[in-house]
Short mmCIF file of C-alpha atoms in Angstrom, two decimals:
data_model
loop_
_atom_site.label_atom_id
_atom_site.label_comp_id
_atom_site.label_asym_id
_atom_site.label_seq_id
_atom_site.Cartn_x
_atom_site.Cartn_y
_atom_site.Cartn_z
CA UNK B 1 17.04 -19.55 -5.28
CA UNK B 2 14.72 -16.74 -4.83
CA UNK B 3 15.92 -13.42 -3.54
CA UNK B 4 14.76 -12.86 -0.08
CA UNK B 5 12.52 -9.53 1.07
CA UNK B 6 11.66 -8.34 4.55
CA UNK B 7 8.51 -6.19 5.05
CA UNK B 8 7.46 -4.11 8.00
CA UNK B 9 4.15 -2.81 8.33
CA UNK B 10 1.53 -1.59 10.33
CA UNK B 11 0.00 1.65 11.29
CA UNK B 12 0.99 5.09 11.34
CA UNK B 13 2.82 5.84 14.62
CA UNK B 14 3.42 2.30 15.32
CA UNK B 15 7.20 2.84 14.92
CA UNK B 16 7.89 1.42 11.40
CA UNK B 17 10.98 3.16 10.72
CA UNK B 18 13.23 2.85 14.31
CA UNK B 19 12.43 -1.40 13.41
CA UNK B 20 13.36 -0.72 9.82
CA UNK B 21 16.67 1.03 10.90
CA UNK B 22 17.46 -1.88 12.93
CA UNK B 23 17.27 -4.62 10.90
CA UNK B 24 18.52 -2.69 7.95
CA UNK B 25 22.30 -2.41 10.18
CA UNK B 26 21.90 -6.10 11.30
CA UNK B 27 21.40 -7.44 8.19
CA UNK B 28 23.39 -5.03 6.18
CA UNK B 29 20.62 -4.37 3.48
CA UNK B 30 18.51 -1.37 2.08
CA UNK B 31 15.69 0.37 2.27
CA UNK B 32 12.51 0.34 0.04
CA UNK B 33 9.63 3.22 0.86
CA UNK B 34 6.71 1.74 0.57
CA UNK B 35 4.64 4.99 1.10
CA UNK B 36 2.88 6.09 -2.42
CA UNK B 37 3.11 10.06 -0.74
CA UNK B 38 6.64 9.78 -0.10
CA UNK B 39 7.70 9.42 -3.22
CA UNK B 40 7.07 13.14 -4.07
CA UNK B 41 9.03 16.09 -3.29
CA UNK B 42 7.56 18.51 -0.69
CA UNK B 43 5.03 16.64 0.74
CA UNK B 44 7.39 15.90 3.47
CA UNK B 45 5.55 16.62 6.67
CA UNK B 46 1.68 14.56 6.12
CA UNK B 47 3.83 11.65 4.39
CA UNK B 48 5.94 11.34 7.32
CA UNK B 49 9.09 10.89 5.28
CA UNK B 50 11.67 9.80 7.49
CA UNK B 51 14.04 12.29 8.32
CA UNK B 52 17.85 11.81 7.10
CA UNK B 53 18.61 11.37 10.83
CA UNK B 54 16.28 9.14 11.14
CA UNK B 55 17.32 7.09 7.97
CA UNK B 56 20.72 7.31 9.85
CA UNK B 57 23.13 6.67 6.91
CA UNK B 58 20.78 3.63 5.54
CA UNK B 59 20.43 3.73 1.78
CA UNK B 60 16.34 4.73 1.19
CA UNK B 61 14.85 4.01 -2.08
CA UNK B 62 11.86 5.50 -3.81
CA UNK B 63 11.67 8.70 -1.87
CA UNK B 64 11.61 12.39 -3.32
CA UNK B 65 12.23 10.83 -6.81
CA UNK B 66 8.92 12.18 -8.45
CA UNK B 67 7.44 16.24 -8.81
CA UNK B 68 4.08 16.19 -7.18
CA UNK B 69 2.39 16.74 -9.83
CA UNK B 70 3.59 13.07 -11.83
CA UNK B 71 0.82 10.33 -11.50
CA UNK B 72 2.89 7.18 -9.66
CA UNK B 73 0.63 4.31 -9.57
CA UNK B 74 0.27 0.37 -7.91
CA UNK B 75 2.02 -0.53 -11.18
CA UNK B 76 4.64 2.06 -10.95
CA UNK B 77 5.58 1.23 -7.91
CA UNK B 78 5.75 -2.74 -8.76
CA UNK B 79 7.99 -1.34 -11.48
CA UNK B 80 10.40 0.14 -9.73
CA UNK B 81 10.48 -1.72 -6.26
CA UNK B 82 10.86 -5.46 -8.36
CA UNK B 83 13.87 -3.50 -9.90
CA UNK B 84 15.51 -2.96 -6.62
CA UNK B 85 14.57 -6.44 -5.31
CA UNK B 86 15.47 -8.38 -8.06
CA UNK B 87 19.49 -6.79 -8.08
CA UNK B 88 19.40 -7.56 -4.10
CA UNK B 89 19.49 -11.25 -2.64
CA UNK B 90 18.16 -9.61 0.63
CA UNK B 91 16.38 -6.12 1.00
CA UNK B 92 13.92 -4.88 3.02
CA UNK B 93 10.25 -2.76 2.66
CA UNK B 94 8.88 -0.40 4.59
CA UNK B 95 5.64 0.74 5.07
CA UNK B 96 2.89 0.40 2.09
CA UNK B 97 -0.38 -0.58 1.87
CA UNK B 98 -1.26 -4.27 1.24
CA UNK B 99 -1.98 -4.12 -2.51
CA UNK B 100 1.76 -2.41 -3.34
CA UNK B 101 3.04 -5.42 -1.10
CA UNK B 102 1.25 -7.84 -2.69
CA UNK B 103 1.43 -6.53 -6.55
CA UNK B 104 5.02 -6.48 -5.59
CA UNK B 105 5.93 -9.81 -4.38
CA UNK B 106 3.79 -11.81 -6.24
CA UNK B 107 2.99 -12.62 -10.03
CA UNK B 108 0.55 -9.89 -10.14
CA UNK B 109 0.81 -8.24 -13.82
CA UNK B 110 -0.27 -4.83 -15.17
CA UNK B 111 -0.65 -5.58 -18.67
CA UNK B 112 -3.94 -4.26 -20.12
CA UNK B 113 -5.39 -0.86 -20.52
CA UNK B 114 -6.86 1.28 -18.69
CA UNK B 115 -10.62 1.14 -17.99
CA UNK B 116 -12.77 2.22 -20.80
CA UNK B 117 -15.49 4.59 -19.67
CA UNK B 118 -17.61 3.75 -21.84
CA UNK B 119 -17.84 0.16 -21.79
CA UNK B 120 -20.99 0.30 -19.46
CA UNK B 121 -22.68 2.34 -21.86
CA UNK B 122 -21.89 0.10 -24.46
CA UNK B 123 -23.51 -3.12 -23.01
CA UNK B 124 -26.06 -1.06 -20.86
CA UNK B 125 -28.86 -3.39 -22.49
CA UNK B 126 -27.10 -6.63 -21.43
CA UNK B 127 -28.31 -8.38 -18.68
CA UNK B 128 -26.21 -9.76 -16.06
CA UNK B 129 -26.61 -13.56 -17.70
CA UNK B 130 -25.97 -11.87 -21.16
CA UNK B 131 -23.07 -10.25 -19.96
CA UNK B 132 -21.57 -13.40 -18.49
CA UNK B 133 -22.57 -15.52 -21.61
CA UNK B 134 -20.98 -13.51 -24.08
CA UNK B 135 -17.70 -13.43 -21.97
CA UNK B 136 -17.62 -17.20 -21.69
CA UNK B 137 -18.30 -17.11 -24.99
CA UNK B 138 -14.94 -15.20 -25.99
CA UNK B 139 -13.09 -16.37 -22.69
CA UNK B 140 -12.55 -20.43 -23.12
CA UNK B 141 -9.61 -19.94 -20.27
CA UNK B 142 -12.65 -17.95 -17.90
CA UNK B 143 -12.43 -19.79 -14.22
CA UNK B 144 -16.41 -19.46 -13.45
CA UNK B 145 -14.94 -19.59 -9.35
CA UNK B 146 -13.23 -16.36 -9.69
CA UNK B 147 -15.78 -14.41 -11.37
CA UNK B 148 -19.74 -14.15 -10.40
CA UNK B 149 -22.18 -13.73 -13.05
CA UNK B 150 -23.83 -11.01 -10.67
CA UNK B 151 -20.51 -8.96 -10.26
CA UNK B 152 -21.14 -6.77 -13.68
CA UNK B 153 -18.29 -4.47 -12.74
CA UNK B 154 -15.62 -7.51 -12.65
CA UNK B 155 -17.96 -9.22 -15.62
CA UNK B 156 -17.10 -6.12 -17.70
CA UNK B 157 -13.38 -5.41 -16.53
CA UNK B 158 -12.92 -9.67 -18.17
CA UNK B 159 -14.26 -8.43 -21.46
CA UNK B 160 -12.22 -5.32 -21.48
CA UNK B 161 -8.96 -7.12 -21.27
CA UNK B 162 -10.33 -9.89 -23.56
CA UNK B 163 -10.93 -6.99 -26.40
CA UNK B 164 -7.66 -5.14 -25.07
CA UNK B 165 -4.85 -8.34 -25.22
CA UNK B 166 -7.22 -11.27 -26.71
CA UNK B 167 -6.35 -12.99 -23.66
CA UNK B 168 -7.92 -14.35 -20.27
CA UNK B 169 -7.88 -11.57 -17.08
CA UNK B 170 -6.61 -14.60 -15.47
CA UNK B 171 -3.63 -15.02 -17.78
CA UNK B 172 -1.89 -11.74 -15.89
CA UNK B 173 -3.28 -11.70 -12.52
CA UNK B 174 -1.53 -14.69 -11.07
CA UNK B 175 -1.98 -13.11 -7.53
CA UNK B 176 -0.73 -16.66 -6.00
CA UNK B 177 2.66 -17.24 -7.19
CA UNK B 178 4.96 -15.68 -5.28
CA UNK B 179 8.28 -14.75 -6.95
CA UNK B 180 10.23 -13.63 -3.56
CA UNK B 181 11.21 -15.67 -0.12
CA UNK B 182 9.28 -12.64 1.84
CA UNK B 183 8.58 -12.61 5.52
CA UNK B 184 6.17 -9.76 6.52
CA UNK B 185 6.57 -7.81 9.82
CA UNK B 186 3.33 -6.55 10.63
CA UNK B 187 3.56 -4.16 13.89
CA UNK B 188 0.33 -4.10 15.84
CA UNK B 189 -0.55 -2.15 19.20
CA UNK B 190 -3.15 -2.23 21.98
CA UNK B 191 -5.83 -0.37 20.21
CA UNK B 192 -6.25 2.60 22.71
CA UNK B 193 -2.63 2.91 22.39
CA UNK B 194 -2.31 3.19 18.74
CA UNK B 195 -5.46 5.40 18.24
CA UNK B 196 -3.15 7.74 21.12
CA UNK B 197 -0.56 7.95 19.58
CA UNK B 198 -1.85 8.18 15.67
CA UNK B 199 -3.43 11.59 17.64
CA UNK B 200 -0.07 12.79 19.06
CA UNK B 201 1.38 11.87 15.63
CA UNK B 202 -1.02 14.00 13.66
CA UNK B 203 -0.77 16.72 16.60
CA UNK B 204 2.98 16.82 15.73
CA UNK B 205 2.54 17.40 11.99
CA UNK B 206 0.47 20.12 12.78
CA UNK B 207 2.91 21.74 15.45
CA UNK B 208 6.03 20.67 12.29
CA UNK B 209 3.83 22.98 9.76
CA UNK B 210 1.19 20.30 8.02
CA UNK B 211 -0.89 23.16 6.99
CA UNK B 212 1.38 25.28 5.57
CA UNK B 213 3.02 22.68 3.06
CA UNK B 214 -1.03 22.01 2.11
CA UNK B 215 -1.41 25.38 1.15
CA UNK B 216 1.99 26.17 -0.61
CA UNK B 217 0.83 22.87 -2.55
CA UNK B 218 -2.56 24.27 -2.98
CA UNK B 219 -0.82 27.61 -4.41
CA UNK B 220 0.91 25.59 -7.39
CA UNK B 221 -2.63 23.70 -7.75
CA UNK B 222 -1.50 20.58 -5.88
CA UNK B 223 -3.98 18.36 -3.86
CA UNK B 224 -2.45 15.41 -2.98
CA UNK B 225 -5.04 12.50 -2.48
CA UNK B 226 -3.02 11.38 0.91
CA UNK B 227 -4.02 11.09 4.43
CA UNK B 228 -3.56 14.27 5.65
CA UNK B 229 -3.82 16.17 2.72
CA UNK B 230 -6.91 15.68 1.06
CA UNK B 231 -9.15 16.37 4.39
CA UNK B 232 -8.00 20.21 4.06
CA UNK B 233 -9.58 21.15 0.86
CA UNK B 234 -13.27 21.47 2.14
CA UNK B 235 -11.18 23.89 5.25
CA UNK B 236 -9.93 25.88 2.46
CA UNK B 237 -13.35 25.44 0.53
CA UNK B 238 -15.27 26.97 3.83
CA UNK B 239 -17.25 24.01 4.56
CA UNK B 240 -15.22 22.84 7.70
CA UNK B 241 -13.53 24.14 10.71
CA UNK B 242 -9.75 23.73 10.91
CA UNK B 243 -10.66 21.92 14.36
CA UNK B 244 -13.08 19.21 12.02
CA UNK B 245 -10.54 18.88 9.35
CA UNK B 246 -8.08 17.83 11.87
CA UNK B 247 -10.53 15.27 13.63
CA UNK B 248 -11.04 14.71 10.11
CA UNK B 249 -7.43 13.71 9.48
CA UNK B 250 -7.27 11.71 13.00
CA UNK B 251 -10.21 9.75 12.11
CA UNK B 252 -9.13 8.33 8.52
CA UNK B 253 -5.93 7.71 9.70
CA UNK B 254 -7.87 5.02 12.71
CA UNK B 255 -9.79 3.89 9.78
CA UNK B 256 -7.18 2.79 7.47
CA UNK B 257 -5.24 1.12 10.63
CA UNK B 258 -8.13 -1.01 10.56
CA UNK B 259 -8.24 -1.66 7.18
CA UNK B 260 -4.66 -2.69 7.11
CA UNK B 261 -4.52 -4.88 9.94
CA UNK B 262 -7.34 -7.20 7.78
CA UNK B 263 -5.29 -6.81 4.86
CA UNK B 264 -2.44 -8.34 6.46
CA UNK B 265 -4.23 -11.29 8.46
CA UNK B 266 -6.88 -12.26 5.24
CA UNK B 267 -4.56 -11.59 2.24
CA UNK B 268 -0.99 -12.63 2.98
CA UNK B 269 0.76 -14.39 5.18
CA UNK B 270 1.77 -12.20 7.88
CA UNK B 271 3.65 -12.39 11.64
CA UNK B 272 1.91 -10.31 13.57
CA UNK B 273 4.22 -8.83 16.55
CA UNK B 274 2.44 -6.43 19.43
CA UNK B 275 4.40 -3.80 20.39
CA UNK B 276 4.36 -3.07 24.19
CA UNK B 277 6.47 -0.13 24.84
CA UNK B 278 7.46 -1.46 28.59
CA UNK B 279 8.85 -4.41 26.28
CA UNK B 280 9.74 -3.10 23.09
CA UNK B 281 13.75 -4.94 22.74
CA UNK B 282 12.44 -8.22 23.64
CA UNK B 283 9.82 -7.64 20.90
CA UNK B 284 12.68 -6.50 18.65
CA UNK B 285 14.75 -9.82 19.94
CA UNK B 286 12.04 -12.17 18.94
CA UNK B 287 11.80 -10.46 15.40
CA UNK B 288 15.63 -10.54 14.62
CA UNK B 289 14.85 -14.43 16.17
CA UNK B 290 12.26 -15.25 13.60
CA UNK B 291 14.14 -13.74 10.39
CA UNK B 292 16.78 -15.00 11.45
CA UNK B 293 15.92 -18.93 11.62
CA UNK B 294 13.69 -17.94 8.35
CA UNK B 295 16.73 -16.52 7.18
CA UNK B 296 18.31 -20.18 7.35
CA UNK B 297 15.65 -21.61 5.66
#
């Protein structure tokens, strides 16, 4: 029997964490961050790290366990989440963006190098049909449905790995096969709502220091890549006001609420809840509801 995982996501200021909590105590289970900022130590306020009140004595995992200045990747984080899931029959995720979810929960393998540079260069007088020839050439395993003879970027990532393991891409991205019992929790909210509240939730960081832990970053040559971090460096460079680097900040974070949401409903098999905050414990009752009978499964 497969080990089970719950996963709540959603947008920033949707209210993640309070659900997380919740289930956490009813189910007796622990915590995985799913957030690739809050891994590092001191970028605590534009990660939204939840506060050890807030974590109210839950056990969190992956969170402050890396200097800032330590690359953590997709495959890092497969690494070390699938080690906490696999020791667990039941734990729970929080947060994340749909690729760590779904590198994490399903056969999707991080085996070959990384991208060569130079490989364009080196097959710059291929054409597109050359290019795809000599990879079916080398690939017999190549499923011709996957990858389009036009799509010279994928066409040349195939013949990478070929070189790199002598083996089909296909033979370690088995994106399909799932090797947990998940059920994903996506949070969603009225649209005007959310985009209100991602505003007070970015006002907040601001009021809770935000630029201040940029700059004593900046100081030790840090420049986190994060929402919320990486709109300040044209403010520091002079190009922006602080007032457009916030907007700035406000704006991305809308943007990749938008891009999550499709994620979630195209990718993987999601149960979408809407949180009205006139009804939020009934929305929390029909959660526990649903995990529960999927719990019984």
């Amino acid at each position: 029997m497969r080990n089970k995982v719950i996963v709540v996501v959603g947008p920033t200021a949707v209210g993640k964490t309070k659900l997380s909590i919740r289930l956490a105590k009813r189910y007796g289970i622990e915590i995985i961050s799913g957030d690739s900022i809050a891994v590092y130590k001191e970028l605590n306020i534009g990660s939204a790290k939840p506060t050890q009140e807030e974590m109210d004595g839950i056990v969190h995992h992956l969170i402050d366990i890396l200097d800032p200045k330590e690359d953590f990747s997709v495959a890092d984080f497969q690494k070390h989440a699938r080690s906490i899931l696999d020791e667990r029959p039941l734990a729970l995720i929080c947060g994340g963006t749909g690729l760590y979810i779904q590198a994490t929960l399903f056969n999707y393998e991080f085996q070959a190098k990384k991208r060569d540079t130079h490989l364009q260069e080196r097959y710059e007088n291929y054409s597109n049909e050359e290019l795809y020839a000599l990879l079916k050439k080398l690939d017999e395993n190549l499923d011709e449905t996957k990858i389009h003879p036009n799509n010279r970027k994928r066409v040349l990532r195939a013949l990478e790995v070929y070189e790199d393991l002598g083996t089909s891409i296909h033979s370690f991205n088995h994106q399909d096969e799932a090797l947990y019992d998940y059920f994903i929790v996506y949070l969603d909210m009225e649209r005007e709502l959310l985009y209100e509240r991602i505003h007070q939730r970015v006002d907040q960081m601001l009021e809770e220091g935000l630029l201040a832990e940029v700059k004593a970053l900046a100081l030790k040559n840090i420049y986190p890549k994060g929402i919320g971090y990486r709109e300040w460096i044209p403010y520091f460079e002079g190009k922006i006001s602080y007032d457009e680097a916030v907007e700035e900040i406000k704006k991305n974070t809308r943007h990749l609420a938008k891009r999550q949401a499709t994620w979630f409903k195209n990718q993987m098999h999601s149960h979408f809840y809407k949180i009205e905050l006139d009804r939020l414990e009934e929305v929390y009752q029909n959660i526990e509801a649903d995990i529960d009978r999927w719990l019984k499964e």
